[in-house]
Structure formats: C-alpha cells, structure tokens
Short mmCIF file of C-alpha atoms and ligand atoms in Angstrom, two decimals:
data_model
loop_
_atom_site.label_atom_id
_atom_site.label_comp_id
_atom_site.label_asym_id
_atom_site.label_seq_id
_atom_site.Cartn_x
_atom_site.Cartn_y
_atom_site.Cartn_z
CA MET A 1 1.29 121.93 97.43
CA ILE A 2 3.05 124.10 99.99
CA ARG A 3 1.02 125.25 103.02
CA ALA A 4 2.07 128.68 104.25
CA LEU A 5 0.93 131.46 106.51
CA LEU A 6 1.01 134.50 104.23
CA LEU A 7 0.95 138.17 105.24
CA GLU A 8 -0.21 140.53 102.49
CA LYS A 9 -0.45 144.31 102.56
CA THR A 10 -3.22 146.26 100.86
CA ASP A 11 -3.88 150.01 101.03
CA GLU A 12 -6.27 149.40 103.94
CA ALA A 13 -4.66 146.71 106.06
CA VAL A 14 -2.35 143.75 106.53
CA THR A 15 -4.12 140.41 106.05
CA CYS A 16 -2.99 137.03 107.34
CA SER A 17 -4.18 133.80 105.72
CA LEU A 18 -3.31 130.11 105.63
CA THR A 19 -2.65 129.59 101.92
CA GLU A 20 -1.59 126.88 99.46
CA LEU A 21 1.31 127.81 97.18
CA THR A 22 3.22 126.15 94.35
CA ASP A 23 7.04 125.93 94.13
CA ASP A 24 7.23 128.77 91.59
CA ARG A 25 6.11 131.21 94.32
CA LEU A 26 9.15 130.38 96.51
CA PRO A 27 11.89 133.00 96.90
CA ASP A 28 15.33 132.62 95.25
CA GLY A 29 18.00 130.56 96.97
CA ASP A 30 20.39 127.68 96.34
CA VAL A 31 18.89 125.34 98.96
CA THR A 32 15.29 124.09 99.30
CA VAL A 33 14.26 123.05 102.81
CA ASP A 34 11.22 120.95 103.67
CA ILE A 35 10.36 122.59 106.96
CA GLU A 36 9.13 120.38 109.79
CA TYR A 37 8.91 122.82 112.71
CA SER A 38 8.94 126.57 113.27
CA THR A 39 8.07 128.63 116.34
CA LEU A 40 6.03 131.57 117.51
CA ASN A 41 8.25 134.39 118.83
CA TYR A 42 7.45 137.88 120.09
CA LYS A 43 8.54 139.38 116.77
CA ASP A 44 6.30 136.97 114.82
CA ALA A 45 3.32 137.88 117.00
CA LEU A 46 3.98 141.58 116.29
CA ALA A 47 4.13 140.87 112.53
CA ILE A 48 1.04 138.62 112.40
CA THR A 49 -1.12 141.06 114.39
CA ASP A 50 0.35 144.06 112.49
CA THR A 51 1.16 145.64 115.86
CA SER A 52 4.51 147.07 114.78
CA PRO A 53 6.30 147.36 111.42
CA VAL A 54 8.37 144.16 111.59
CA VAL A 55 7.81 143.16 107.94
CA ARG A 56 9.86 145.03 105.33
CA SER A 57 8.99 143.10 102.15
CA TRP A 58 5.57 141.91 100.89
CA PRO A 59 4.01 139.40 100.65
CA MET A 60 5.76 137.74 103.62
CA VAL A 61 5.78 134.34 105.28
CA PRO A 62 6.39 135.17 108.97
CA GLY A 63 8.46 133.06 111.39
CA VAL A 64 11.97 134.08 112.50
CA ASP A 65 13.28 130.52 112.61
CA PHE A 66 12.77 127.02 111.20
CA ALA A 67 14.20 123.51 111.19
CA GLY A 68 13.81 120.87 108.51
CA THR A 69 15.46 118.63 105.95
CA VAL A 70 17.15 119.72 102.73
CA SER A 71 15.26 118.47 99.64
CA ALA A 72 17.38 120.20 96.93
CA SER A 73 20.75 121.94 97.02
CA SER A 74 23.30 123.48 94.68
CA ASP A 75 25.42 124.62 97.65
CA ASP A 76 28.56 122.42 97.88
CA SER A 77 28.53 122.41 101.69
CA ILE A 78 24.87 121.34 102.06
CA ALA A 79 23.54 117.98 100.84
CA VAL A 80 20.06 116.62 100.22
CA GLY A 81 18.99 114.95 103.47
CA ASP A 82 20.95 117.29 105.76
CA ARG A 83 18.97 118.42 108.80
CA VAL A 84 19.32 122.18 109.14
CA VAL A 85 18.25 125.05 111.36
CA LEU A 86 17.93 128.74 110.64
CA ASN A 87 17.59 131.55 113.19
CA GLY A 88 17.43 135.22 112.35
CA TRP A 89 19.12 136.64 109.24
CA ASP A 90 15.97 138.75 108.83
CA VAL A 91 13.75 135.79 107.89
CA GLY A 92 10.13 136.60 108.57
CA GLU A 93 11.04 140.27 108.07
CA GLN A 94 12.88 140.71 104.78
CA ARG A 95 13.22 137.07 103.61
CA TRP A 96 10.41 134.48 103.78
CA GLY A 97 10.31 132.84 107.19
CA GLY A 98 9.53 129.49 108.75
CA LEU A 99 5.74 129.30 109.03
CA THR A 100 5.43 127.22 105.85
CA THR A 101 6.05 123.63 104.78
CA ARG A 102 8.80 124.56 102.29
CA THR A 103 11.19 127.42 101.58
CA ARG A 104 14.19 128.29 99.45
CA ILE A 105 17.17 130.12 100.97
CA ASP A 106 20.92 130.77 100.63
CA GLY A 107 22.78 127.76 102.07
CA SER A 108 25.30 130.09 103.76
CA LEU A 109 22.57 131.09 106.24
CA LEU A 110 21.87 127.53 107.40
CA VAL A 111 23.47 125.64 110.30
CA LYS A 112 23.61 121.83 110.24
CA LEU A 113 22.00 120.35 113.34
CA PRO A 114 24.15 118.23 115.67
CA ASP A 115 23.05 114.56 115.49
CA ALA A 116 21.87 114.73 119.09
CA LEU A 117 19.19 117.35 118.35
CA SER A 118 15.93 116.59 116.51
CA THR A 119 14.30 119.25 114.32
CA ARG A 120 11.53 119.51 116.92
CA GLU A 121 14.04 120.04 119.74
CA ALA A 122 15.84 122.63 117.60
CA MET A 123 12.60 124.59 117.44
CA ALA A 124 11.73 124.00 121.09
CA ILE A 125 15.06 125.78 121.61
CA GLY A 126 14.28 128.23 118.80
CA THR A 127 15.67 131.73 118.46
CA ALA A 128 14.90 132.33 122.15
CA GLY A 129 16.95 129.33 123.31
CA TYR A 130 19.78 129.94 120.86
CA THR A 131 19.90 133.55 122.12
CA ALA A 132 19.97 132.28 125.72
CA MET A 133 22.98 130.10 124.83
CA LEU A 134 24.73 133.12 123.25
CA CYS A 135 24.11 134.98 126.53
CA VAL A 136 25.61 132.13 128.59
CA LEU A 137 28.64 131.98 126.26
CA ALA A 138 29.10 135.75 126.76
CA LEU A 139 29.10 135.33 130.57
CA GLU A 140 31.68 132.53 130.25
CA ASP A 141 33.83 134.63 127.88
CA HIS A 142 33.92 137.30 130.58
CA GLY A 143 35.07 134.88 133.24
CA VAL A 144 31.80 134.40 135.14
CA THR A 145 31.84 130.89 136.62
CA PRO A 146 29.53 129.18 139.14
CA GLU A 147 32.16 130.01 141.80
CA SER A 148 32.02 133.75 140.99
CA GLY A 149 28.73 134.21 142.84
CA PRO A 150 24.99 134.34 142.14
CA VAL A 151 23.59 135.21 138.72
CA VAL A 152 20.21 136.67 137.85
CA VAL A 153 17.93 136.30 134.79
CA THR A 154 15.17 138.79 133.93
CA GLY A 155 12.00 138.06 131.93
CA ALA A 156 12.58 134.65 133.45
CA ALA A 157 9.26 133.00 132.52
CA GLY A 158 9.62 134.08 128.87
CA GLY A 159 11.41 132.14 126.13
CA VAL A 160 14.94 133.57 126.50
CA GLY A 161 14.59 133.68 130.27
CA SER A 162 13.33 130.10 130.68
CA VAL A 163 16.17 128.58 128.66
CA SER A 164 18.72 130.84 130.38
CA VAL A 165 17.55 129.73 133.83
CA SER A 166 17.66 126.06 132.81
CA LEU A 167 21.10 126.28 131.15
CA LEU A 168 22.71 128.24 134.00
CA SER A 169 21.25 125.98 136.66
CA GLY A 170 22.42 122.87 134.78
CA LEU A 171 25.93 124.34 134.61
CA GLY A 172 25.94 124.75 138.40
CA TYR A 173 25.21 128.45 138.80
CA ASP A 174 23.18 129.83 141.69
CA VAL A 175 20.34 131.26 139.56
CA HIS A 176 17.87 133.92 140.69
CA ALA A 177 14.86 134.70 138.49
CA VAL A 178 13.18 138.10 138.05
CA THR A 179 9.54 137.68 137.04
CA GLY A 180 6.29 139.61 136.99
CA ARG A 181 4.38 136.36 137.55
CA PRO A 182 5.82 134.85 140.76
CA ASP A 183 2.41 133.45 141.77
CA THR A 184 1.55 131.64 138.55
CA GLN A 185 5.05 130.85 137.23
CA GLY A 186 6.93 130.27 140.50
CA ASP A 187 6.72 126.46 140.42
CA TYR A 188 7.67 126.44 136.75
CA LEU A 189 10.77 128.59 137.38
CA ARG A 190 11.84 126.58 140.43
CA GLY A 191 11.39 123.44 138.32
CA LEU A 192 13.85 124.89 135.79
CA GLY A 193 16.37 125.41 138.60
CA ALA A 194 15.82 128.94 139.94
CA VAL A 195 16.83 129.00 143.61
CA GLU A 196 15.06 132.27 144.34
CA LEU A 197 12.38 134.41 142.68
CA ILE A 198 12.47 138.21 142.61
CA ASP A 199 9.20 140.05 141.93
CA ARG A 200 10.01 142.46 139.14
CA SER A 201 7.97 145.24 140.81
CA THR A 202 10.84 145.54 143.34
CA LEU A 203 13.16 146.64 140.51
CA GLU A 204 10.87 148.97 138.58
CA GLU A 205 11.49 152.22 140.52
CA PRO A 206 14.64 154.32 139.99
CA GLY A 207 17.39 153.26 142.43
CA ARG A 208 20.81 154.54 143.49
CA PRO A 209 23.70 154.67 140.97
CA LEU A 210 25.50 152.06 143.09
CA ALA A 211 23.71 149.53 145.29
CA ARG A 212 24.92 146.52 147.31
CA ALA A 213 27.09 144.42 144.98
CA VAL A 214 25.31 141.05 144.62
CA TRP A 215 25.48 139.59 141.12
CA ALA A 216 28.47 138.01 139.40
CA GLY A 217 26.47 137.91 136.17
CA VAL A 218 23.16 139.09 134.72
CA ILE A 219 21.20 137.95 131.66
CA ASP A 220 18.67 140.64 130.86
CA ALA A 221 15.79 140.28 128.39
CA VAL A 222 13.80 143.35 129.44
CA GLY A 223 15.94 146.56 129.44
CA GLY A 224 14.69 149.81 131.02
CA GLN A 225 14.74 150.57 134.74
CA ILE A 226 15.13 146.89 135.68
CA LEU A 227 18.37 146.65 133.73
CA ALA A 228 19.56 149.98 135.16
CA ASN A 229 18.90 148.79 138.74
CA LEU A 230 20.66 145.48 138.14
CA LEU A 231 23.73 147.24 136.68
CA ALA A 232 24.01 149.04 140.04
CA GLN A 233 23.95 145.67 141.89
CA VAL A 234 26.74 143.90 139.97
CA GLN A 235 29.89 142.78 141.77
CA PRO A 236 33.23 144.39 140.81
CA ARG A 237 34.42 143.01 137.42
CA GLY A 238 31.04 141.31 136.91
CA CYS A 239 29.27 141.00 133.57
CA VAL A 240 25.79 141.95 132.35
CA VAL A 241 24.46 140.56 129.07
CA ALA A 242 21.66 142.60 127.46
CA CYS A 243 19.57 140.88 124.80
CA GLY A 244 16.03 142.24 124.97
CA LEU A 245 13.62 145.10 125.53
CA ALA A 246 10.46 143.42 126.79
CA ALA A 247 10.04 146.26 129.31
CA SER A 248 11.66 149.18 127.51
CA MET A 249 14.17 150.35 124.93
CA ASP A 250 15.49 152.92 127.43
CA LEU A 251 18.48 152.46 129.70
CA PRO A 252 18.38 155.15 132.44
CA THR A 253 21.75 154.36 134.04
CA THR A 254 24.93 156.20 135.08
CA VAL A 255 28.60 155.45 134.43
CA ALA A 256 29.13 154.67 138.15
CA PRO A 257 29.04 150.82 137.94
CA PHE A 258 31.41 150.94 134.95
CA ILE A 259 34.06 153.29 136.36
CA LEU A 260 33.83 152.36 140.05
CA ARG A 261 33.33 148.57 139.75
CA GLY A 262 34.79 147.87 136.30
CA ILE A 263 31.70 145.95 135.20
CA THR A 264 31.09 144.96 131.57
CA LEU A 265 27.85 145.35 129.60
CA VAL A 266 27.72 142.98 126.60
CA GLY A 267 25.11 143.12 123.83
CA ILE A 268 23.75 140.11 121.95
CA ASP A 269 22.65 140.28 118.30
CA SER A 270 21.48 136.77 117.49
CA VAL A 271 20.08 137.83 114.11
CA HIS A 272 23.45 138.57 112.49
CA GLU A 273 25.67 136.25 114.55
CA THR A 274 28.53 134.48 112.72
CA THR A 275 28.10 130.90 111.53
CA ALA A 276 31.00 129.74 113.74
CA ARG A 277 29.35 131.18 116.86
CA ARG A 278 25.98 129.67 115.84
CA GLU A 279 27.60 126.23 115.45
CA LEU A 280 29.24 126.59 118.86
CA ALA A 281 25.90 127.58 120.41
CA TYR A 282 24.11 124.53 118.94
CA ALA A 283 26.93 122.18 119.93
CA ARG A 284 26.67 123.45 123.52
CA LEU A 285 22.85 123.28 123.49
CA ALA A 286 23.10 119.65 122.35
CA THR A 287 25.24 118.77 125.37
CA ASP A 288 24.17 121.24 128.07
CA LEU A 289 20.41 121.70 127.81
CA ASP A 290 18.31 119.40 129.98
CA ARG A 291 15.83 117.76 127.55
CA SER A 292 13.16 117.14 130.19
CA ALA A 293 13.35 120.83 131.17
CA LEU A 294 13.09 121.74 127.48
CA ALA A 295 9.97 119.56 127.17
CA SER A 296 8.45 121.18 130.28
CA MET A 297 8.81 124.67 128.79
CA THR A 298 7.41 123.73 125.35
CA THR A 299 3.85 123.91 124.01
CA GLU A 300 3.09 122.65 120.49
CA ILE A 301 0.53 124.09 118.09
CA GLY A 302 -0.25 123.49 114.40
CA LEU A 303 0.22 126.02 111.59
CA GLY A 304 -3.54 126.58 111.56
CA GLU A 305 -3.49 127.73 115.21
CA VAL A 306 -0.76 130.36 114.89
CA GLU A 307 -2.94 133.34 113.98
CA ALA A 308 -5.15 132.86 117.04
CA ALA A 309 -2.14 132.34 119.34
CA ALA A 310 -0.34 135.56 118.31
CA PRO A 311 -2.49 138.05 120.30
CA ARG A 312 -2.29 135.81 123.41
CA PHE A 313 1.48 135.92 123.10
CA LEU A 314 1.48 139.73 123.00
CA ARG A 315 -0.82 139.88 126.05
CA GLY A 316 1.84 137.95 128.00
CA GLU A 317 -0.44 134.95 128.50
CA VAL A 318 2.16 132.47 127.26
CA ALA A 319 5.07 130.96 129.21
CA GLY A 320 8.14 129.31 127.74
CA ARG A 321 8.38 128.23 124.12
CA ILE A 322 5.73 127.63 121.45
CA VAL A 323 6.72 125.12 118.75
CA VAL A 324 4.73 125.08 115.50
CA ASP A 325 4.30 121.78 113.64
CA VAL A 326 3.89 123.26 110.15
CA THR A 327 2.56 119.98 108.73
CA ARG A 328 -0.70 120.24 110.66
N1 NAP B 401 19.07 140.26 120.94
C1 NAP B 401 18.59 139.23 120.29
O1 NAP B 401 19.21 138.70 119.38
C2 NAP B 401 17.25 138.69 120.69
C3 NAP B 401 16.86 137.38 120.34
C4 NAP B 401 15.63 136.90 120.83
C5 NAP B 401 14.82 137.73 121.59
N2 NAP B 401 15.22 139.00 121.85
C6 NAP B 401 14.41 139.89 122.69
O2 NAP B 401 14.47 139.37 124.01
C7 NAP B 401 13.25 139.69 124.69
C8 NAP B 401 12.65 138.42 125.25
O3 NAP B 401 12.30 137.56 124.19
P1 NAP B 401 11.41 136.27 124.49
O4 NAP B 401 11.31 135.51 123.23
O5 NAP B 401 11.91 135.62 125.72
O6 NAP B 401 10.01 136.97 124.79
P2 NAP B 401 8.82 136.44 125.74
O7 NAP B 401 8.73 134.96 125.68
O8 NAP B 401 7.64 137.28 125.40
O9 NAP B 401 9.34 136.81 127.21
C9 NAP B 401 9.51 138.11 127.65
C10 NAP B 401 9.39 138.12 129.17
O10 NAP B 401 9.74 139.43 129.62
C11 NAP B 401 8.99 139.72 130.78
N3 NAP B 401 8.26 140.98 130.57
C12 NAP B 401 7.25 141.22 129.70
N4 NAP B 401 6.83 142.48 129.80
C13 NAP B 401 7.60 143.06 130.76
C14 NAP B 401 7.63 144.37 131.33
N5 NAP B 401 6.81 145.34 130.93
N6 NAP B 401 8.54 144.61 132.29
C15 NAP B 401 9.40 143.65 132.70
N7 NAP B 401 9.41 142.37 132.20
C16 NAP B 401 8.51 142.11 131.23
C17 NAP B 401 8.04 138.57 131.01
O11 NAP B 401 8.69 137.69 131.92
P3 NAP B 401 7.95 137.28 133.30
O12 NAP B 401 6.65 136.69 132.88
O13 NAP B 401 8.87 136.31 133.95
O14 NAP B 401 7.80 138.56 134.04
C18 NAP B 401 7.98 137.88 129.68
O15 NAP B 401 7.67 136.51 129.80
C19 NAP B 401 12.36 140.41 123.68
O16 NAP B 401 12.52 141.79 123.85
C20 NAP B 401 12.94 139.95 122.34
O17 NAP B 401 12.67 140.89 121.33
C21 NAP B 401 16.41 139.49 121.43
#
C-alpha cells in the first residue's frame, strides 16, 4: 500500500488526512518513483492549512519536491534504480506532490542526483536550497565575486536564506544576514558563516531613492520595503536577485538605482527552470555546500507529523529546513 497525505475539497472545507492508496489511484506518467524523502515548504504549509489557494486540482498530494528511486520507467533516459529529485513543476499544486511513498510522473521533469548527494541530502537542500543555488549562480553570472565587496541575504534564518548564507560564505564572500530574529537565530546564522547580522526592523521604513552604496550583491527572499531599501544601497553595477515575498508582494522603489548606478535586478523562477540549469545547480550543490552546515540547518519529521508542523511553519516558528521521511 502507498501511504500519502491527501488533501480533499468538499463544499464546506478542505480536509487533510494520512491515507492508504493503491497503485491504480496514482496519476499518469511514464516513470514511477518510490519516494524516500520530501520536505515541508512555505507553499506546502499554505496548502495543508488551506490558508491560501495553492492547490488547483483535487484531490491533491501536497509537497513541492521529492527525492527517491525509480521503480518503473518507460522513459528511455531514466532507468529503474536511478536516484532522482524533483523540484517545482507545479507538483503539490496541479500535479501530485512528494508527501507520499510513491508517485507517477513524466520523466522529463526529473533530475538525476549526482552520486555525491543522498536522497535525504537532496531534500535537506530541497526547493529552498536549490533556489538558493540558482540565486548564487545569478550573482556569478552578473560578475559578482568575493572581491567585488560585501553581499547581503534577507530572510536569512529561513530555508532559502540559510542555504544562501552557507553557500556564499563557503565560496569566500563577506556575507551579511538580514533577520527578524537576531536574538534567537544569531548564533545559528554566524555558524553558517554570516559575518554580521542586520535587524530587519532597520530596513522596514521607507528610505531615500539612493543611499550609501554598500552591497556588491543581494539575495532577497522577502520583497517589499526591505528589497526597495536594499536596491538603494547597491554599489554601481551591482546585482540584486529577487526570489521571494515573505514580507510583501510590493516593490515600492524608484528607477534611481537602475539609471544612476546601473544595477541589475534578476528574478528567479525555480518552478519552471530548465533541466540544464537544474542539473548545473545540483552539480554545484554537490561540490559547494558544506554538509555539516546542511545538517545543522535540517530538522527531520515523519509523514504523520506534517499536518501538525504546517501551522508552526506559517507562524514563523521554524528555522532552516524541514525534511520529511515519508516512510514513517
Ligand atoms: N522564486 C522561487 O522560485 C522560490 C523558490 C522557493 C521559495 N520562494 C519564496 O522565497 C521566500 C522564502 O522561502 P523559504 O522557503 O526560505 O521560506 P521560510 O523558510 O519561511 O523563510 C522566510 C524567511 O523570511 C523572513 N520573513 C518572514 N516574514 C517576514 C516579514 N514579514 N518581513 C521580513 N522578513 C520576513 C524570515 O527570516 P528571519 O527569521 O531571518 O527574519 C523567514 O525565516 C518565500 O516567499 C517563498 O515563497 C521562491
């Protein structure tokens, strides 16, 4: 039997239950994956608690990513026994996601894991870590090197932020971390390599269109006024990578940093990223991410604990990454 977390919609409400399913309930696809690990992400917590309309097809297995081993395949490029990872592509929203022991999916959406990464490590990295790597690649593409000057990461104690801080610090950057929890998460962030913490309250009020030019690069997971204020602090020709909206969808900025300092604002869409870029990201994660730092930012729970953990996630009571062992 397959064990799955299943979201079902009735006229009255969305229900979430840990259910047993048979193979004939699985969605269509040319590859069957025995899932070993998934994760709990912000989007999953929204779906499980029915806080916002993430799910677009019912019933739905939530979970925006998974890693496991192929148990059946009619895709020529994927063999039985291959270890694979999937992030995004609307799983957990439109296609069944990772919070189950088995799924069926189009092989073209899967990435083979580098030998150096276990399925558990792939999910400790998860969509948040893979997105962080895409952000670092974007900074590199725009010529930001450790010699360019300091870089800053927002939402630093969250999933994307934690992995970004660790990756950048490991690559030799001078990393500053913006956080709303400097008292409780300060040691954690310094342990990941942040040289200085910035209390996010200092960036939440509207600032000048141009401020003192400090940052060679920015990875921003929060949007809103914080992103606007950081845009005004970027060095000439610097680069800002926007990937999230944990604070706000708004961006109350001006054109001044763009036309007077020639800065670049790059967006990241991890959900629909190309396979080639995904493979590059995983290859770099396999070589560049400090495994002991990854372990320090990871908490593991079983499939049966996910429903209770989702509201805690939305209340901001969680730091780093939550891996889900779907077999327990
Ligand atoms: N573009 C993409 O492809 C992509 C992929 C993955 C995630 N995302 C987005 O990226 C964002 C971060 O994802 P995540 O998985 O890292 O989430 P997360 O683990 O919940 O972390 C978000 C962090 O943002 C900070 N934060 C929360 N509320 C805030 C507020 N009101 N103002 C300022 N900062 C706030 C907190 O950091 P501190 O505790 O340090 O303050 C929190 O830990 C989310 O918006 C997510 O949807 C986008």
